[in-house]
Amino acid sequence: MTKQEQVQDVVAQILESKKDAGGITRVVWVGAGGSNGGNYPAQYFMEHEATKVVSSSYTSNEFVHATPAYVNENTLVVAVSMRGTRETIVAAEVAHERGAVTIGVYVDESRLTDVCDYKVQYDSLAVDESNMGHTNSAVVMMIAMELVQQTEGYAEYETAMAAFDLVDPIYRKAFDYCQQLAAAWAQQNADRPCINVMAQGPLYGAAYVFSICNVQEMLQIDSCTINTCDFFHGPFEILDKRTSLFQLISVGRQRANDERGIRFVDQYGGDRVYQLDAKELGLNDIKDSVSEYFNHLVFSPILNNVYMRALSAVTHKDYMTRRYMWKLDY
């Protein structure tokens, strides 16, 4: 059974089990840190394509301490954690107590997979041998697309399912293409006290994960995530010739917002402005009708496995070393 078939079967079982109880009317994506950021593509897809199932996304602890009133037997909660983060397990338990049906999306089995009604395993994007079409973001995107397909129909469903098989080949080519580019970027920005990461629309989640997980967590360098649209409503005041700014440029309907950002930073920024374009990475190999939803699935592993590693090498910071994580009770 392929990953797509497994997800299709899980969603079908859930919808069948709720057929006589009003169906699934809500889906909630929960996770912490990179898992939370990795849920962004599914939420983005649901916001733009779903008309029958309402979608929300929360960090695990926000969901625990301020559980939405609508969470009940007609809610699907998708809880994502690589190895069973404590607050994500609690979020799944809270969802279960409210009567929601739960899917645990995981790498290693844990208390999370015991708590959840269903489970789907994913490949870690940080492992070079992983299939990047089977990462956490890919699996939650499959769940989102299946929900829409099975509840109301998704016109581009077949095209989208085929696109998952293109993600890993696109990533492999982009991985090689970006090596020298990333090495040069790292040399240019290694001494910067803050590395700003800017994106919008379908790539905002990838920018957020790169900023909080790759730059801040793994390398202990300050980083700020900026929405390209809101750049013009405050953040552009920090831009000068010294500013380190890493801009992600998407394919899809919102590319015009990225191009507006390009025009401004090219005029007023300096040598430490860097732009990574989805067209350079090969997203154009995916049909235009669905490519927008696959931006994150290529960018996120490239940022982690090429750009973060390049910056780690130049700064001589071991990206597996932490100050607090895994060491303290927090």
mmCIF file of C-alpha atoms in Angstrom:
data_model
loop_
_atom_site.group_PDB
_atom_site.id
_atom_site.type_symbol
_atom_site.label_atom_id
_atom_site.label_comp_id
_atom_site.label_asym_id
_atom_site.label_seq_id
_atom_site.Cartn_x
_atom_site.Cartn_y
_atom_site.Cartn_z
ATOM 1 C CA MET A 1 0.000 0.000 0.000
ATOM 2 C CA THR A 2 1.422 3.393 -0.986
ATOM 3 C CA LYS A 3 1.418 6.353 1.389
ATOM 4 C CA GLN A 4 -1.367 7.963 -0.642
ATOM 5 C CA GLU A 5 -3.430 4.779 -0.451
ATOM 6 C CA GLN A 6 -2.862 4.513 3.294
ATOM 7 C CA VAL A 7 -4.040 8.089 3.846
ATOM 8 C CA GLN A 8 -6.992 7.564 1.523
ATOM 9 C CA ASP A 9 -8.018 4.491 3.529
ATOM 10 C CA VAL A 10 -7.669 6.252 6.906
ATOM 11 C CA VAL A 11 -9.755 9.228 5.797
ATOM 12 C CA ALA A 12 -12.390 6.914 4.287
ATOM 13 C CA GLN A 13 -12.623 4.943 7.546
ATOM 14 C CA ILE A 14 -13.036 8.136 9.581
ATOM 15 C CA LEU A 15 -15.736 9.557 7.340
ATOM 16 C CA GLU A 16 -17.596 6.239 7.306
ATOM 17 C CA SER A 17 -17.465 6.027 11.099
ATOM 18 C CA LYS A 18 -19.010 9.503 11.384
ATOM 19 C CA LYS A 19 -21.560 9.127 8.593
ATOM 20 C CA ASP A 20 -24.525 8.695 10.952
ATOM 21 C CA ALA A 21 -23.297 11.271 13.479
ATOM 22 C CA GLY A 22 -23.205 14.339 11.237
ATOM 23 C CA GLY A 23 -19.894 13.644 9.502
ATOM 24 C CA ILE A 24 -16.638 15.548 9.927
ATOM 25 C CA THR A 25 -17.279 19.286 9.860
ATOM 26 C CA ARG A 26 -13.992 20.521 11.355
ATOM 27 C CA VAL A 27 -10.338 19.574 11.086
ATOM 28 C CA VAL A 28 -7.678 20.862 13.480
ATOM 29 C CA TRP A 29 -3.937 20.534 12.857
ATOM 30 C CA VAL A 30 -1.826 20.537 16.039
ATOM 31 C CA GLY A 31 1.906 20.328 16.593
ATOM 32 C CA ALA A 32 4.841 22.034 18.272
ATOM 33 C CA GLY A 33 7.826 23.796 16.711
ATOM 34 C CA GLY A 34 8.734 22.332 13.335
ATOM 35 C CA SER A 35 5.673 20.098 13.408
ATOM 36 C CA ASN A 36 3.463 23.146 13.892
ATOM 37 C CA GLY A 37 5.173 24.956 11.015
ATOM 38 C CA GLY A 38 4.979 21.804 8.945
ATOM 39 C CA ASN A 39 1.181 21.795 9.301
ATOM 40 C CA TYR A 40 0.970 25.140 7.506
ATOM 41 C CA PRO A 41 0.636 23.723 3.965
ATOM 42 C CA ALA A 42 -2.386 21.618 4.957
ATOM 43 C CA GLN A 43 -4.059 24.585 6.620
ATOM 44 C CA TYR A 44 -3.263 26.771 3.601
ATOM 45 C CA PHE A 45 -4.769 24.203 1.223
ATOM 46 C CA MET A 46 -7.946 23.831 3.289
ATOM 47 C CA GLU A 47 -8.406 27.600 3.538
ATOM 48 C CA HIS A 48 -8.288 27.923 -0.239
ATOM 49 C CA GLU A 49 -10.055 24.762 -1.441
ATOM 50 C CA ALA A 50 -12.449 23.438 1.229
ATOM 51 C CA THR A 51 -16.048 24.637 1.477
ATOM 52 C CA LYS A 52 -17.569 21.911 3.670
ATOM 53 C CA VAL A 53 -14.901 21.169 6.288
ATOM 54 C CA VAL A 54 -13.630 24.159 8.270
ATOM 55 C CA SER A 55 -9.916 24.027 9.106
ATOM 56 C CA SER A 56 -7.873 25.478 11.984
ATOM 57 C CA SER A 57 -4.273 25.157 13.111
ATOM 58 C CA TYR A 58 -2.860 25.500 16.640
ATOM 59 C CA THR A 59 0.342 24.952 18.526
ATOM 60 C CA SER A 60 -0.202 21.998 20.827
ATOM 61 C CA ASN A 61 -0.221 23.953 24.095
ATOM 62 C CA GLU A 62 -2.561 26.629 22.727
ATOM 63 C CA PHE A 63 -4.985 23.846 21.866
ATOM 64 C CA VAL A 64 -4.593 22.304 25.336
ATOM 65 C CA HIS A 65 -5.102 25.466 27.371
ATOM 66 C CA ALA A 66 -7.743 27.146 25.198
ATOM 67 C CA THR A 67 -9.452 24.269 23.429
ATOM 68 C CA PRO A 68 -11.918 25.604 20.835
ATOM 69 C CA ALA A 69 -15.549 25.137 21.859
ATOM 70 C CA TYR A 70 -16.377 23.454 18.537
ATOM 71 C CA VAL A 71 -14.144 20.438 19.194
ATOM 72 C CA ASN A 72 -16.522 17.473 19.445
ATOM 73 C CA GLU A 73 -17.418 14.192 17.758
ATOM 74 C CA ASN A 74 -17.600 15.932 14.385
ATOM 75 C CA THR A 75 -14.010 17.165 14.605
ATOM 76 C CA LEU A 76 -10.889 15.510 13.227
ATOM 77 C CA VAL A 77 -7.708 16.418 15.102
ATOM 78 C CA VAL A 78 -4.424 15.652 13.333
ATOM 79 C CA ALA A 79 -1.597 15.619 15.894
ATOM 80 C CA VAL A 80 1.931 15.686 14.476
ATOM 81 C CA SER A 81 5.122 14.844 16.370
ATOM 82 C CA MET A 82 8.286 13.098 15.295
ATOM 83 C CA ARG A 83 8.864 11.215 18.557
ATOM 84 C CA GLY A 84 5.947 12.189 20.794
ATOM 85 C CA THR A 85 6.400 15.706 22.141
ATOM 86 C CA ARG A 86 4.746 15.900 25.554
ATOM 87 C CA GLU A 87 2.354 18.785 24.850
ATOM 88 C CA THR A 88 1.263 17.216 21.559
ATOM 89 C CA ILE A 89 0.383 14.000 23.383
ATOM 90 C CA VAL A 90 -1.673 16.034 25.860
ATOM 91 C CA ALA A 91 -3.380 17.830 22.942
ATOM 92 C CA ALA A 92 -4.377 14.466 21.479
ATOM 93 C CA GLU A 93 -5.681 13.373 24.880
ATOM 94 C CA VAL A 94 -7.759 16.554 25.195
ATOM 95 C CA ALA A 95 -9.150 16.025 21.697
ATOM 96 C CA HIS A 96 -10.048 12.455 22.592
ATOM 97 C CA GLU A 97 -11.809 13.600 25.772
ATOM 98 C CA ARG A 98 -13.894 16.009 23.686
ATOM 99 C CA GLY A 99 -15.001 13.160 21.445
ATOM 100 C CA ALA A 100 -12.911 14.120 18.415
ATOM 101 C CA VAL A 101 -11.400 11.479 16.160
ATOM 102 C CA THR A 102 -7.601 11.690 16.062
ATOM 103 C CA ILE A 103 -4.793 10.849 13.676
ATOM 104 C CA GLY A 104 -1.223 10.672 14.981
ATOM 105 C CA VAL A 105 1.368 11.584 12.352
ATOM 106 C CA TYR A 106 4.785 10.391 13.523
ATOM 107 C CA VAL A 107 8.264 8.994 12.832
ATOM 108 C CA ASP A 108 8.778 6.896 15.973
ATOM 109 C CA GLU A 109 5.936 5.288 17.874
ATOM 110 C CA SER A 110 5.241 6.813 21.286
ATOM 111 C CA ARG A 111 2.444 7.602 23.682
ATOM 112 C CA LEU A 112 1.011 9.755 20.857
ATOM 113 C CA THR A 113 0.387 6.740 18.638
ATOM 114 C CA ASP A 114 -1.199 4.931 21.597
ATOM 115 C CA VAL A 115 -3.592 7.819 22.264
ATOM 116 C CA CYS A 116 -4.663 8.498 18.670
ATOM 117 C CA ASP A 117 -7.394 6.515 16.912
ATOM 118 C CA TYR A 118 -5.397 6.276 13.691
ATOM 119 C CA LYS A 119 -1.758 6.745 12.822
ATOM 120 C CA VAL A 120 0.290 7.509 9.706
ATOM 121 C CA GLN A 121 4.080 7.374 9.715
ATOM 122 C CA TYR A 122 6.205 9.918 7.870
ATOM 123 C CA ASP A 123 9.828 10.288 6.761
ATOM 124 C CA SER A 124 11.997 12.864 8.521
ATOM 125 C CA LEU A 125 13.107 15.587 6.103
ATOM 126 C CA ALA A 126 16.426 15.831 7.994
ATOM 127 C CA VAL A 127 17.448 12.333 6.888
ATOM 128 C CA ASP A 128 19.103 12.344 3.476
ATOM 129 C CA GLU A 129 17.670 8.954 2.532
ATOM 130 C CA SER A 130 14.075 10.015 3.230
ATOM 131 C CA ASN A 131 11.503 10.356 0.480
ATOM 132 C CA MET A 132 10.693 14.076 0.570
ATOM 133 C CA GLY A 133 7.261 13.281 -0.814
ATOM 134 C CA HIS A 134 6.544 11.429 2.457
ATOM 135 C CA THR A 135 7.572 14.037 5.057
ATOM 136 C CA ASN A 136 5.300 15.404 7.799
ATOM 137 C CA SER A 137 4.135 18.253 5.567
ATOM 138 C CA ALA A 138 3.472 15.843 2.704
ATOM 139 C CA VAL A 139 1.401 13.495 4.860
ATOM 140 C CA VAL A 140 -0.759 16.256 6.356
ATOM 141 C CA MET A 141 -1.234 17.687 2.854
ATOM 142 C CA MET A 142 -2.397 14.265 1.672
ATOM 143 C CA ILE A 143 -4.867 14.149 4.576
ATOM 144 C CA ALA A 144 -6.162 17.621 3.682
ATOM 145 C CA MET A 145 -6.566 16.758 0.012
ATOM 146 C CA GLU A 146 -8.293 13.478 0.830
ATOM 147 C CA LEU A 147 -10.709 15.262 3.172
ATOM 148 C CA VAL A 148 -11.718 17.659 0.430
ATOM 149 C CA GLN A 149 -11.857 14.953 -2.234
ATOM 150 C CA GLN A 150 -13.991 12.610 -0.152
ATOM 151 C CA THR A 151 -16.353 15.229 1.278
ATOM 152 C CA GLU A 152 -16.975 17.453 -1.728
ATOM 153 C CA GLY A 153 -14.592 16.548 -4.517
ATOM 154 C CA TYR A 154 -11.362 18.255 -5.552
ATOM 155 C CA ALA A 155 -11.113 18.940 -9.274
ATOM 156 C CA GLU A 156 -7.310 18.684 -9.309
ATOM 157 C CA TYR A 157 -7.141 15.584 -7.114
ATOM 158 C CA GLU A 158 -5.485 13.240 -9.620
ATOM 159 C CA THR A 159 -2.972 15.899 -10.638
ATOM 160 C CA ALA A 160 -2.134 16.584 -6.999
ATOM 161 C CA MET A 161 -1.691 12.909 -6.106
ATOM 162 C CA ALA A 162 0.687 12.491 -9.042
ATOM 163 C CA ALA A 163 2.643 15.548 -7.898
ATOM 164 C CA PHE A 164 3.632 13.868 -4.623
ATOM 165 C CA ASP A 165 5.729 11.451 -6.670
ATOM 166 C CA LEU A 166 7.568 14.395 -8.270
ATOM 167 C CA VAL A 167 8.604 16.021 -4.986
ATOM 168 C CA ASP A 168 11.588 13.791 -4.211
ATOM 169 C CA PRO A 169 13.120 13.942 -7.732
ATOM 170 C CA ILE A 170 12.712 17.743 -7.727
ATOM 171 C CA TYR A 171 14.346 17.913 -4.305
ATOM 172 C CA ARG A 172 17.325 15.778 -5.403
ATOM 173 C CA LYS A 173 18.085 18.093 -8.326
ATOM 174 C CA ALA A 174 17.599 21.197 -6.187
ATOM 175 C CA PHE A 175 19.874 19.747 -3.503
ATOM 176 C CA ASP A 176 22.762 19.581 -5.960
ATOM 177 C CA TYR A 177 21.905 22.912 -7.579
ATOM 178 C CA CYS A 178 21.927 24.809 -4.279
ATOM 179 C CA GLN A 179 25.207 23.549 -2.819
ATOM 180 C CA GLN A 180 27.473 26.319 -4.135
ATOM 181 C CA LEU A 181 24.756 28.949 -3.752
ATOM 182 C CA ALA A 182 24.275 28.012 -0.097
ATOM 183 C CA ALA A 183 28.017 28.006 0.578
ATOM 184 C CA ALA A 184 28.322 31.542 -0.804
ATOM 185 C CA TRP A 185 25.253 32.720 1.148
ATOM 186 C CA ALA A 186 26.650 31.267 4.376
ATOM 187 C CA GLN A 187 30.006 33.006 3.913
ATOM 188 C CA GLN A 188 28.231 36.306 3.243
ATOM 189 C CA ASN A 189 25.977 36.093 6.313
ATOM 190 C CA ALA A 190 27.897 34.163 8.947
ATOM 191 C CA ASP A 191 28.829 37.308 10.887
ATOM 192 C CA ARG A 192 25.328 38.820 10.943
ATOM 193 C CA PRO A 193 23.731 39.143 14.407
ATOM 194 C CA CYS A 194 20.275 38.510 12.927
ATOM 195 C CA ILE A 195 19.152 36.666 9.806
ATOM 196 C CA ASN A 196 15.674 37.752 8.697
ATOM 197 C CA VAL A 197 13.611 35.260 6.722
ATOM 198 C CA MET A 198 10.814 36.593 4.513
ATOM 199 C CA ALA A 199 7.992 34.816 2.696
ATOM 200 C CA GLN A 200 4.231 34.869 2.305
ATOM 201 C CA GLY A 201 1.304 32.785 1.138
ATOM 202 C CA PRO A 202 2.224 29.150 0.481
ATOM 203 C CA LEU A 203 5.811 29.588 1.688
ATOM 204 C CA TYR A 204 5.262 31.348 4.999
ATOM 205 C CA GLY A 205 5.361 28.053 6.903
ATOM 206 C CA ALA A 206 8.722 27.114 5.370
ATOM 207 C CA ALA A 207 10.134 30.521 6.319
ATOM 208 C CA TYR A 208 8.853 30.104 9.879
ATOM 209 C CA VAL A 209 10.440 26.655 10.278
ATOM 210 C CA PHE A 210 13.735 27.839 8.789
ATOM 211 C CA SER A 211 13.767 30.802 11.147
ATOM 212 C CA ILE A 212 12.768 29.182 14.447
ATOM 213 C CA CYS A 213 14.151 25.667 13.975
ATOM 214 C CA ASN A 214 17.131 25.914 11.641
ATOM 215 C CA VAL A 215 18.606 29.316 12.471
ATOM 216 C CA GLN A 216 17.499 29.901 16.065
ATOM 217 C CA GLU A 217 17.288 26.393 17.509
ATOM 218 C CA MET A 218 20.045 24.604 15.642
ATOM 219 C CA LEU A 219 22.564 27.424 15.229
ATOM 220 C CA GLN A 220 21.577 29.812 18.055
ATOM 221 C CA ILE A 221 21.522 32.834 15.738
ATOM 222 C CA ASP A 222 18.797 35.470 16.072
ATOM 223 C CA SER A 223 16.192 35.318 13.331
ATOM 224 C CA CYS A 224 12.923 37.066 12.533
ATOM 225 C CA THR A 225 10.203 35.694 10.249
ATOM 226 C CA ILE A 226 8.606 38.405 8.110
ATOM 227 C CA ASN A 227 5.466 38.154 5.987
ATOM 228 C CA THR A 228 6.358 39.655 2.592
ATOM 229 C CA CYS A 229 3.014 41.464 2.401
ATOM 230 C CA ASP A 230 3.423 42.946 5.880
ATOM 231 C CA PHE A 231 7.029 43.860 5.083
ATOM 232 C CA PHE A 232 5.630 47.133 3.749
ATOM 233 C CA HIS A 233 3.750 47.823 6.965
ATOM 234 C CA GLY A 234 6.663 48.026 9.374
ATOM 235 C CA PRO A 235 9.567 45.594 8.837
ATOM 236 C CA PHE A 236 11.003 47.361 5.779
ATOM 237 C CA GLU A 237 12.240 50.098 8.114
ATOM 238 C CA ILE A 238 15.121 47.823 9.196
ATOM 239 C CA LEU A 239 16.371 47.359 5.620
ATOM 240 C CA ASP A 240 19.721 48.904 4.703
ATOM 241 C CA LYS A 241 22.885 47.762 2.966
ATOM 242 C CA ARG A 242 23.926 45.698 6.012
ATOM 243 C CA THR A 243 20.662 43.817 6.573
ATOM 244 C CA SER A 244 20.676 40.034 6.241
ATOM 245 C CA LEU A 245 17.434 39.061 4.522
ATOM 246 C CA PHE A 246 16.632 35.637 3.078
ATOM 247 C CA GLN A 247 13.564 35.853 0.817
ATOM 248 C CA LEU A 248 11.613 32.812 -0.345
ATOM 249 C CA ILE A 249 9.836 33.250 -3.684
ATOM 250 C CA SER A 250 6.862 31.037 -4.500
ATOM 251 C CA VAL A 251 5.087 29.769 -7.572
ATOM 252 C CA GLY A 252 1.321 30.156 -7.715
ATOM 253 C CA ARG A 253 -1.298 32.846 -7.439
ATOM 254 C CA GLN A 254 0.552 34.826 -4.777
ATOM 255 C CA ARG A 255 3.877 35.138 -6.580
ATOM 256 C CA ALA A 256 3.027 38.782 -7.346
ATOM 257 C CA ASN A 257 3.414 39.539 -3.628
ATOM 258 C CA ASP A 258 6.925 38.082 -3.685
ATOM 259 C CA GLU A 259 7.807 40.061 -6.795
ATOM 260 C CA ARG A 260 6.716 43.268 -5.084
ATOM 261 C CA GLY A 261 9.139 42.415 -2.284
ATOM 262 C CA ILE A 262 11.907 41.679 -4.770
ATOM 263 C CA ARG A 263 11.576 45.095 -6.393
ATOM 264 C CA PHE A 264 11.948 46.892 -3.076
ATOM 265 C CA VAL A 265 14.777 44.891 -1.520
ATOM 266 C CA ASP A 266 16.737 44.884 -4.773
ATOM 267 C CA GLN A 267 16.645 48.681 -4.732
ATOM 268 C CA TYR A 268 17.310 49.350 -1.066
ATOM 269 C CA GLY A 269 19.010 46.227 0.262
ATOM 270 C CA GLY A 270 22.635 45.203 0.004
ATOM 271 C CA ASP A 271 24.816 42.194 -0.660
ATOM 272 C CA ARG A 272 23.303 40.281 2.239
ATOM 273 C CA VAL A 273 19.876 40.107 0.611
ATOM 274 C CA TYR A 274 19.401 36.601 -0.778
ATOM 275 C CA GLN A 275 16.496 35.257 -2.825
ATOM 276 C CA LEU A 276 15.615 31.615 -3.403
ATOM 277 C CA ASP A 277 13.099 31.151 -6.209
ATOM 278 C CA ALA A 278 10.755 28.175 -6.552
ATOM 279 C CA LYS A 279 11.292 28.294 -10.312
ATOM 280 C CA GLU A 280 15.015 27.733 -9.779
ATOM 281 C CA LEU A 281 14.261 24.757 -7.542
ATOM 282 C CA GLY A 282 12.117 23.044 -10.162
ATOM 283 C CA LEU A 283 8.584 23.630 -8.877
ATOM 284 C CA ASN A 284 7.627 24.354 -12.487
ATOM 285 C CA ASP A 285 7.903 20.609 -13.081
ATOM 286 C CA ILE A 286 4.607 20.348 -11.184
ATOM 287 C CA LYS A 287 1.496 21.457 -13.058
ATOM 288 C CA ASP A 288 0.452 25.053 -12.452
ATOM 289 C CA SER A 289 -2.981 23.994 -11.203
ATOM 290 C CA VAL A 290 -1.470 22.456 -8.040
ATOM 291 C CA SER A 291 2.166 23.641 -7.801
ATOM 292 C CA GLU A 292 1.228 26.381 -5.332
ATOM 293 C CA TYR A 293 0.454 23.746 -2.707
ATOM 294 C CA PHE A 294 3.814 22.003 -3.115
ATOM 295 C CA ASN A 295 6.138 24.980 -2.496
ATOM 296 C CA HIS A 296 6.714 24.080 1.150
ATOM 297 C CA LEU A 297 7.403 20.414 0.441
ATOM 298 C CA VAL A 298 10.490 21.281 -1.634
ATOM 299 C CA PHE A 299 11.692 24.414 0.168
ATOM 300 C CA SER A 300 11.643 23.081 3.721
ATOM 301 C CA PRO A 301 14.079 20.173 3.190
ATOM 302 C CA ILE A 302 16.324 22.331 0.985
ATOM 303 C CA LEU A 303 16.534 24.989 3.689
ATOM 304 C CA ASN A 304 17.268 22.392 6.367
ATOM 305 C CA ASN A 305 19.596 20.088 4.476
ATOM 306 C CA VAL A 306 21.493 22.599 2.321
ATOM 307 C CA TYR A 307 21.315 26.149 3.694
ATOM 308 C CA MET A 308 21.285 25.336 7.405
ATOM 309 C CA ARG A 309 24.123 22.859 7.003
ATOM 310 C CA ALA A 310 26.139 25.375 4.976
ATOM 311 C CA LEU A 311 25.729 28.016 7.684
ATOM 312 C CA SER A 312 26.642 25.447 10.338
ATOM 313 C CA ALA A 313 29.876 24.637 8.500
ATOM 314 C CA VAL A 314 30.915 28.282 8.133
ATOM 315 C CA THR A 315 30.053 29.267 11.718
ATOM 316 C CA HIS A 316 31.535 26.034 13.126
ATOM 317 C CA LYS A 317 28.362 25.429 15.118
ATOM 318 C CA ASP A 318 27.264 21.829 15.485
ATOM 319 C CA TYR A 319 23.597 21.867 14.533
ATOM 320 C CA MET A 320 22.901 18.933 16.862
ATOM 321 C CA THR A 321 24.040 20.908 19.918
ATOM 322 C CA ARG A 322 21.431 22.635 22.117
ATOM 323 C CA ARG A 323 21.617 24.933 25.130
ATOM 324 C CA TYR A 324 18.314 23.942 26.704
ATOM 325 C CA MET A 325 16.375 21.506 24.515
ATOM 326 C CA TRP A 326 16.502 17.898 25.716
ATOM 327 C CA LYS A 327 18.630 19.031 28.703
ATOM 328 C CA LEU A 328 16.210 20.843 31.025
ATOM 329 C CA ASP A 329 12.716 20.253 32.321
ATOM 330 C CA TYR A 330 10.634 22.835 30.488
#
